[in-house]
mmCIF file with all atom_site columns, C-alpha atoms in Angstrom:
data_model
loop_
_atom_site.group_PDB
_atom_site.id
_atom_site.type_symbol
_atom_site.label_atom_id
_atom_site.label_alt_id
_atom_site.label_comp_id
_atom_site.label_asym_id
_atom_site.label_entity_id
_atom_site.label_seq_id
_atom_site.pdbx_PDB_ins_code
_atom_site.Cartn_x
_atom_site.Cartn_y
_atom_site.Cartn_z
_atom_site.occupancy
_atom_site.B_iso_or_equiv
_atom_site.pdbx_formal_charge
_atom_site.auth_seq_id
_atom_site.auth_comp_id
_atom_site.auth_asym_id
_atom_site.auth_atom_id
_atom_site.pdbx_PDB_model_num
ATOM 1   C CA . UNK A 1 1   ? 28.738  54.165  -29.846 1.00 48.00 ? 1325 UNK A CA 1
ATOM 2   C CA . UNK A 1 2   ? 27.432  52.844  -26.467 1.00 46.00 ? 1326 UNK A CA 1
ATOM 3   C CA . UNK A 1 3   ? 23.742  53.404  -27.670 1.00 47.00 ? 1327 UNK A CA 1
ATOM 4   C CA . UNK A 1 4   ? 24.359  51.282  -31.055 1.00 45.00 ? 1328 UNK A CA 1
ATOM 5   C CA . UNK A 1 5   ? 25.620  48.462  -29.114 1.00 43.00 ? 1329 UNK A CA 1
ATOM 6   C CA . UNK A 1 6   ? 22.731  48.606  -26.420 1.00 47.00 ? 1330 UNK A CA 1
ATOM 7   C CA . UNK A 1 7   ? 20.484  48.225  -29.566 1.00 48.00 ? 1331 UNK A CA 1
ATOM 8   C CA . UNK A 1 8   ? 21.743  45.381  -31.097 1.00 54.00 ? 1332 UNK A CA 1
ATOM 9   C CA . UNK A 1 9   ? 22.085  43.730  -27.439 1.00 53.00 ? 1333 UNK A CA 1
ATOM 10  C CA . UNK A 1 10  ? 18.498  44.295  -27.123 1.00 49.00 ? 1334 UNK A CA 1
ATOM 11  C CA . UNK A 1 11  ? 17.522  43.322  -31.091 1.00 47.00 ? 1335 UNK A CA 1
ATOM 12  C CA . UNK A 1 12  ? 19.506  39.946  -30.365 1.00 47.00 ? 1336 UNK A CA 1
ATOM 13  C CA . UNK A 1 13  ? 17.517  39.273  -26.943 1.00 53.00 ? 1337 UNK A CA 1
ATOM 14  C CA . UNK A 1 14  ? 13.913  39.800  -28.379 1.00 50.00 ? 1338 UNK A CA 1
ATOM 15  C CA . UNK A 1 15  ? 14.615  37.753  -31.623 1.00 48.00 ? 1339 UNK A CA 1
ATOM 16  C CA . UNK A 1 16  ? 16.435  35.006  -29.781 1.00 49.00 ? 1340 UNK A CA 1
ATOM 17  C CA . UNK A 1 17  ? 13.602  34.731  -26.825 1.00 50.00 ? 1341 UNK A CA 1
ATOM 18  C CA . UNK A 1 18  ? 11.981  31.802  -26.406 1.00 52.00 ? 1342 UNK A CA 1
ATOM 19  C CA . UNK A 1 19  ? 8.585   30.907  -26.854 1.00 51.00 ? 1343 UNK A CA 1
ATOM 20  C CA . UNK A 1 20  ? 6.122   30.778  -23.613 1.00 51.00 ? 1344 UNK A CA 1
ATOM 21  C CA . UNK A 1 21  ? 3.604   28.917  -25.843 1.00 51.00 ? 1345 UNK A CA 1
ATOM 22  C CA . UNK A 1 22  ? 3.219   25.187  -24.129 1.00 51.00 ? 1346 UNK A CA 1
ATOM 23  C CA . UNK A 1 23  ? 2.410   23.588  -27.453 1.00 53.00 ? 1347 UNK A CA 1
ATOM 24  C CA . UNK A 1 24  ? 6.401   24.440  -28.491 1.00 53.00 ? 1348 UNK A CA 1
ATOM 25  C CA . UNK A 1 25  ? 7.518   22.552  -25.252 1.00 56.00 ? 1349 UNK A CA 1
ATOM 26  C CA . UNK A 1 26  ? 8.340   18.224  -25.331 1.00 68.00 ? 1350 UNK A CA 1
ATOM 27  C CA . UNK A 1 27  ? 6.578   16.038  -23.323 1.00 75.00 ? 1351 UNK A CA 1
ATOM 28  C CA . UNK A 1 28  ? 7.820   15.820  -19.903 1.00 78.00 ? 1352 UNK A CA 1
ATOM 29  C CA . UNK A 1 29  ? 8.515   12.300  -18.548 1.00 81.00 ? 1353 UNK A CA 1
ATOM 30  C CA . UNK A 1 30  ? 7.230   11.532  -14.958 1.00 87.00 ? 1354 UNK A CA 1
ATOM 31  C CA . UNK A 1 31  ? 7.107   8.538   -13.060 1.00 88.00 ? 1355 UNK A CA 1
ATOM 32  C CA . UNK A 1 32  ? 4.331   6.893   -11.075 1.00 87.00 ? 1356 UNK A CA 1
ATOM 33  C CA . UNK A 1 33  ? 5.160   4.621   -7.842  1.00 87.00 ? 1357 UNK A CA 1
ATOM 34  C CA . UNK A 1 34  ? 2.959   1.921   -6.573  1.00 88.00 ? 1358 UNK A CA 1
ATOM 35  C CA . UNK A 1 35  ? 3.654   0.099   -3.472  1.00 92.00 ? 1359 UNK A CA 1
ATOM 36  C CA . UNK A 1 36  ? 3.034   -3.664  -3.750  1.00 96.00 ? 1360 UNK A CA 1
ATOM 37  C CA . UNK A 1 37  ? 3.361   -5.565  -0.759  1.00 97.00 ? 1361 UNK A CA 1
ATOM 38  C CA . UNK A 1 38  ? 4.129   -9.116  -0.974  1.00 98.00 ? 1362 UNK A CA 1
ATOM 39  C CA . UNK A 1 39  ? 3.084   -12.050 1.185   1.00 98.00 ? 1363 UNK A CA 1
ATOM 40  C CA . UNK A 1 40  ? 6.750   -13.523 2.285   1.00 98.00 ? 1364 UNK A CA 1
ATOM 41  C CA . UNK A 1 41  ? 5.637   -15.536 5.102   1.00 98.00 ? 1365 UNK A CA 1
ATOM 42  C CA . UNK A 1 42  ? 2.761   -17.205 7.219   1.00 98.00 ? 1366 UNK A CA 1
ATOM 43  C CA . UNK A 1 43  ? 3.516   -18.874 10.430  1.00 97.00 ? 1367 UNK A CA 1
ATOM 44  C CA . UNK A 1 44  ? 1.878   -20.368 13.372  1.00 96.00 ? 1368 UNK A CA 1
ATOM 45  C CA . UNK A 1 45  ? -1.310  -22.112 13.181  1.00 94.00 ? 1369 UNK A CA 1
ATOM 46  C CA . UNK A 1 46  ? -2.125  -25.451 15.416  1.00 92.00 ? 1370 UNK A CA 1
ATOM 47  C CA . UNK A 1 47  ? 0.694   -26.922 13.563  1.00 92.00 ? 1371 UNK A CA 1
ATOM 48  C CA . UNK A 1 48  ? 3.329   -24.385 14.118  1.00 93.00 ? 1372 UNK A CA 1
ATOM 49  C CA . UNK A 1 49  ? 3.837   -24.158 10.552  1.00 94.00 ? 1373 UNK A CA 1
ATOM 50  C CA . UNK A 1 50  ? 6.426   -21.615 8.967   1.00 97.00 ? 1374 UNK A CA 1
ATOM 51  C CA . UNK A 1 51  ? 5.562   -21.356 5.131   1.00 97.00 ? 1375 UNK A CA 1
ATOM 52  C CA . UNK A 1 52  ? 7.914   -18.893 3.128   1.00 98.00 ? 1376 UNK A CA 1
ATOM 53  C CA . UNK A 1 53  ? 6.667   -17.629 -0.087  1.00 98.00 ? 1377 UNK A CA 1
ATOM 54  C CA . UNK A 1 54  ? 8.728   -15.891 -3.357  1.00 97.00 ? 1378 UNK A CA 1
ATOM 55  C CA . UNK A 1 55  ? 8.155   -12.179 -4.206  1.00 95.00 ? 1379 UNK A CA 1
ATOM 56  C CA . UNK A 1 56  ? 5.713   -11.747 -6.946  1.00 96.00 ? 1380 UNK A CA 1
ATOM 57  C CA . UNK A 1 57  ? 3.806   -15.065 -5.417  1.00 98.00 ? 1381 UNK A CA 1
ATOM 58  C CA . UNK A 1 58  ? 0.989   -13.075 -3.332  1.00 98.00 ? 1382 UNK A CA 1
ATOM 59  C CA . UNK A 1 59  ? 0.867   -9.669  -4.108  1.00 98.00 ? 1383 UNK A CA 1
ATOM 60  C CA . UNK A 1 60  ? -1.541  -6.916  -1.464  1.00 98.00 ? 1384 UNK A CA 1
ATOM 61  C CA . UNK A 1 61  ? -2.157  -3.773  -3.362  1.00 97.00 ? 1385 UNK A CA 1
ATOM 62  C CA . UNK A 1 62  ? -3.954  -1.131  -0.942  1.00 96.00 ? 1386 UNK A CA 1
ATOM 63  C CA . UNK A 1 63  ? -6.307  1.362   -2.023  1.00 95.00 ? 1387 UNK A CA 1
ATOM 64  C CA . UNK A 1 64  ? -6.471  3.688   1.076   1.00 93.00 ? 1388 UNK A CA 1
ATOM 65  C CA . UNK A 1 65  ? -8.628  6.024   -0.976  1.00 94.00 ? 1389 UNK A CA 1
ATOM 66  C CA . UNK A 1 66  ? -11.514 3.550   -1.712  1.00 96.00 ? 1390 UNK A CA 1
ATOM 67  C CA . UNK A 1 67  ? -10.610 1.538   0.922   1.00 96.00 ? 1391 UNK A CA 1
ATOM 68  C CA . UNK A 1 68  ? -9.742  -1.596  -1.150  1.00 97.00 ? 1392 UNK A CA 1
ATOM 69  C CA . UNK A 1 69  ? -7.288  -4.094  -1.134  1.00 97.00 ? 1393 UNK A CA 1
ATOM 70  C CA . UNK A 1 70  ? -6.720  -6.045  -4.442  1.00 98.00 ? 1394 UNK A CA 1
ATOM 71  C CA . UNK A 1 71  ? -5.059  -9.881  -3.809  1.00 98.00 ? 1395 UNK A CA 1
ATOM 72  C CA . UNK A 1 72  ? -3.251  -11.689 -6.565  1.00 98.00 ? 1396 UNK A CA 1
ATOM 73  C CA . UNK A 1 73  ? -2.730  -14.989 -5.261  1.00 98.00 ? 1397 UNK A CA 1
ATOM 74  C CA . UNK A 1 74  ? -0.550  -17.333 -7.526  1.00 98.00 ? 1398 UNK A CA 1
ATOM 75  C CA . UNK A 1 75  ? 0.036   -20.005 -4.703  1.00 98.00 ? 1399 UNK A CA 1
ATOM 76  C CA . UNK A 1 76  ? -0.519  -23.384 -5.842  1.00 97.00 ? 1400 UNK A CA 1
ATOM 77  C CA . UNK A 1 77  ? 0.445   -25.222 -2.969  1.00 97.00 ? 1401 UNK A CA 1
ATOM 78  C CA . UNK A 1 78  ? -2.485  -25.860 -1.073  1.00 95.00 ? 1402 UNK A CA 1
ATOM 79  C CA . UNK A 1 79  ? -0.561  -26.829 2.239   1.00 95.00 ? 1403 UNK A CA 1
ATOM 80  C CA . UNK A 1 80  ? 0.807   -23.381 2.429   1.00 96.00 ? 1404 UNK A CA 1
ATOM 81  C CA . UNK A 1 81  ? -1.549  -20.907 4.348   1.00 96.00 ? 1405 UNK A CA 1
ATOM 82  C CA . UNK A 1 82  ? -1.796  -18.037 2.262   1.00 97.00 ? 1406 UNK A CA 1
ATOM 83  C CA . UNK A 1 83  ? -5.069  -15.978 4.050   1.00 96.00 ? 1407 UNK A CA 1
ATOM 84  C CA . UNK A 1 84  ? -6.818  -14.948 0.621   1.00 97.00 ? 1408 UNK A CA 1
ATOM 85  C CA . UNK A 1 85  ? -7.703  -16.133 -2.875  1.00 98.00 ? 1409 UNK A CA 1
ATOM 86  C CA . UNK A 1 86  ? -7.260  -13.739 -5.532  1.00 98.00 ? 1410 UNK A CA 1
ATOM 87  C CA . UNK A 1 87  ? -10.059 -10.863 -5.280  1.00 98.00 ? 1411 UNK A CA 1
ATOM 88  C CA . UNK A 1 88  ? -10.710 -7.271  -4.094  1.00 98.00 ? 1412 UNK A CA 1
ATOM 89  C CA . UNK A 1 89  ? -11.695 -7.169  -0.689  1.00 98.00 ? 1413 UNK A CA 1
ATOM 90  C CA . UNK A 1 90  ? -12.867 -4.077  1.686   1.00 98.00 ? 1414 UNK A CA 1
ATOM 91  C CA . UNK A 1 91  ? -10.710 -2.918  4.339   1.00 97.00 ? 1415 UNK A CA 1
ATOM 92  C CA . UNK A 1 92  ? -10.265 -0.670  7.259   1.00 97.00 ? 1416 UNK A CA 1
ATOM 93  C CA . UNK A 1 93  ? -8.083  -0.110  9.901   1.00 96.00 ? 1417 UNK A CA 1
ATOM 94  C CA . UNK A 1 94  ? -9.449  0.268   13.445  1.00 95.00 ? 1418 UNK A CA 1
ATOM 95  C CA . UNK A 1 95  ? -7.276  1.678   16.539  1.00 95.00 ? 1419 UNK A CA 1
ATOM 96  C CA . UNK A 1 96  ? -7.667  0.742   19.553  1.00 95.00 ? 1420 UNK A CA 1
ATOM 97  C CA . UNK A 1 97  ? -5.952  1.960   22.774  1.00 93.00 ? 1421 UNK A CA 1
ATOM 98  C CA . UNK A 1 98  ? -2.868  2.704   20.578  1.00 94.00 ? 1422 UNK A CA 1
ATOM 99  C CA . UNK A 1 99  ? -2.877  -0.701  18.626  1.00 96.00 ? 1423 UNK A CA 1
ATOM 100 C CA . UNK A 1 100 ? -4.001  -1.042  15.167  1.00 97.00 ? 1424 UNK A CA 1
ATOM 101 C CA . UNK A 1 101 ? -5.901  -3.819  13.724  1.00 98.00 ? 1425 UNK A CA 1
ATOM 102 C CA . UNK A 1 102 ? -6.948  -4.491  10.178  1.00 97.00 ? 1426 UNK A CA 1
ATOM 103 C CA . UNK A 1 103 ? -10.566 -5.473  9.353   1.00 97.00 ? 1427 UNK A CA 1
ATOM 104 C CA . UNK A 1 104 ? -10.982 -7.166  5.875   1.00 98.00 ? 1428 UNK A CA 1
ATOM 105 C CA . UNK A 1 105 ? -14.403 -8.278  4.464   1.00 96.00 ? 1429 UNK A CA 1
ATOM 106 C CA . UNK A 1 106 ? -15.984 -6.866  7.532   1.00 96.00 ? 1430 UNK A CA 1
ATOM 107 C CA . UNK A 1 107 ? -14.252 -9.472  9.846   1.00 96.00 ? 1431 UNK A CA 1
ATOM 108 C CA . UNK A 1 108 ? -11.100 -8.027  12.226  1.00 97.00 ? 1432 UNK A CA 1
ATOM 109 C CA . UNK A 1 109 ? -8.100  -9.883  10.643  1.00 97.00 ? 1433 UNK A CA 1
ATOM 110 C CA . UNK A 1 110 ? -5.859  -9.253  13.386  1.00 97.00 ? 1434 UNK A CA 1
ATOM 111 C CA . UNK A 1 111 ? -3.086  -6.211  14.496  1.00 98.00 ? 1435 UNK A CA 1
ATOM 112 C CA . UNK A 1 112 ? -1.523  -4.878  12.250  1.00 97.00 ? 1436 UNK A CA 1
ATOM 113 C CA . UNK A 1 113 ? 2.328   -3.376  12.961  1.00 97.00 ? 1437 UNK A CA 1
ATOM 114 C CA . UNK A 1 114 ? 4.005   -1.715  10.570  1.00 92.00 ? 1438 UNK A CA 1
ATOM 115 C CA . UNK A 1 115 ? 8.008   -2.983  11.654  1.00 82.00 ? 1439 UNK A CA 1
ATOM 116 C CA . UNK A 1 116 ? 9.989   -0.974  9.157   1.00 78.00 ? 1440 UNK A CA 1
ATOM 117 C CA . UNK A 1 117 ? 9.183   1.701   6.357   1.00 83.00 ? 1441 UNK A CA 1
ATOM 118 C CA . UNK A 1 118 ? 9.051   -1.916  3.875   1.00 94.00 ? 1442 UNK A CA 1
ATOM 119 C CA . UNK A 1 119 ? 7.810   -4.122  6.265   1.00 96.00 ? 1443 UNK A CA 1
ATOM 120 C CA . UNK A 1 120 ? 4.202   -5.427  7.533   1.00 97.00 ? 1444 UNK A CA 1
ATOM 121 C CA . UNK A 1 121 ? 3.042   -7.677  10.156  1.00 97.00 ? 1445 UNK A CA 1
ATOM 122 C CA . UNK A 1 122 ? -0.451  -9.061  10.511  1.00 98.00 ? 1446 UNK A CA 1
ATOM 123 C CA . UNK A 1 123 ? -0.690  -11.246 13.881  1.00 98.00 ? 1447 UNK A CA 1
ATOM 124 C CA . UNK A 1 124 ? -4.077  -13.090 14.035  1.00 98.00 ? 1448 UNK A CA 1
ATOM 125 C CA . UNK A 1 125 ? -3.238  -13.996 17.678  1.00 97.00 ? 1449 UNK A CA 1
ATOM 126 C CA . UNK A 1 126 ? -4.058  -10.298 18.932  1.00 97.00 ? 1450 UNK A CA 1
ATOM 127 C CA . UNK A 1 127 ? -7.379  -8.920  18.450  1.00 95.00 ? 1451 UNK A CA 1
ATOM 128 C CA . UNK A 1 128 ? -8.929  -5.857  19.771  1.00 95.00 ? 1452 UNK A CA 1
ATOM 129 C CA . UNK A 1 129 ? -11.051 -7.825  22.159  1.00 94.00 ? 1453 UNK A CA 1
ATOM 130 C CA . UNK A 1 130 ? -7.855  -9.625  23.472  1.00 93.00 ? 1454 UNK A CA 1
ATOM 131 C CA . UNK A 1 131 ? -5.429  -12.665 22.752  1.00 94.00 ? 1455 UNK A CA 1
ATOM 132 C CA . UNK A 1 132 ? -6.196  -15.492 20.825  1.00 91.00 ? 1456 UNK A CA 1
ATOM 133 C CA . UNK A 1 133 ? -4.338  -18.923 20.025  1.00 91.00 ? 1457 UNK A CA 1
ATOM 134 C CA . UNK A 1 134 ? -3.121  -20.976 17.364  1.00 94.00 ? 1458 UNK A CA 1
ATOM 135 C CA . UNK A 1 135 ? -3.951  -18.370 14.649  1.00 97.00 ? 1459 UNK A CA 1
ATOM 136 C CA . UNK A 1 136 ? -1.284  -17.354 11.701  1.00 98.00 ? 1460 UNK A CA 1
ATOM 137 C CA . UNK A 1 137 ? 1.159   -14.259 11.711  1.00 98.00 ? 1461 UNK A CA 1
ATOM 138 C CA . UNK A 1 138 ? 1.730   -13.108 8.183   1.00 98.00 ? 1462 UNK A CA 1
ATOM 139 C CA . UNK A 1 139 ? 4.277   -10.609 6.991   1.00 98.00 ? 1463 UNK A CA 1
ATOM 140 C CA . UNK A 1 140 ? 4.573   -8.615  3.997   1.00 98.00 ? 1464 UNK A CA 1
ATOM 141 C CA . UNK A 1 141 ? 7.482   -7.409  2.270   1.00 97.00 ? 1465 UNK A CA 1
ATOM 142 C CA . UNK A 1 142 ? 6.842   -4.014  0.474   1.00 96.00 ? 1466 UNK A CA 1
ATOM 143 C CA . UNK A 1 143 ? 8.219   -3.785  -3.301  1.00 95.00 ? 1467 UNK A CA 1
ATOM 144 C CA . UNK A 1 144 ? 7.650   -0.208  -5.128  1.00 93.00 ? 1468 UNK A CA 1
ATOM 145 C CA . UNK A 1 145 ? 7.249   -0.363  -8.670  1.00 91.00 ? 1469 UNK A CA 1
ATOM 146 C CA . UNK A 1 146 ? 8.121   2.611   -10.944 1.00 92.00 ? 1470 UNK A CA 1
ATOM 147 C CA . UNK A 1 147 ? 5.897   3.384   -14.281 1.00 91.00 ? 1471 UNK A CA 1
ATOM 148 C CA . UNK A 1 148 ? 7.173   5.544   -16.929 1.00 89.00 ? 1472 UNK A CA 1
ATOM 149 C CA . UNK A 1 149 ? 4.365   8.078   -18.154 1.00 86.00 ? 1473 UNK A CA 1
ATOM 150 C CA . UNK A 1 150 ? 4.522   10.817  -20.275 1.00 82.00 ? 1474 UNK A CA 1
ATOM 151 C CA . UNK A 1 151 ? 2.782   14.200  -19.533 1.00 81.00 ? 1475 UNK A CA 1
ATOM 152 C CA . UNK A 1 152 ? 1.585   16.472  -22.023 1.00 71.00 ? 1476 UNK A CA 1
#
């Protein structure tokens, strides 16, 4: 009786086992997360301005692998300092004596500081060669964009 019972259990396991063939599996949903950096403030300059920008107005997307920044600039107010027009620019980060500086398009743009996990400050008044005056400070806020994709 015990052998018969074990035989029935073994048959059930064999006939009801799942296939290991990947073609029987459904697609697996996944997500890609992109970091966008939104210019939210520019301040300083000779006149001491303090410009605020809404999210989605000026977006910087850093591609560290290729050393590019893709900038989308939808600012229509020419009186507001917004750094760069829409375009793709080469960039690199250089470290000098413990401070980091961002070089954009071959020119040092200013000292870059990650003030929080979701905020970057670029200060043009601080350069690797010393201090300057009457230039701008830019604040960028991080926004994470999640895109659903299907992996077959």
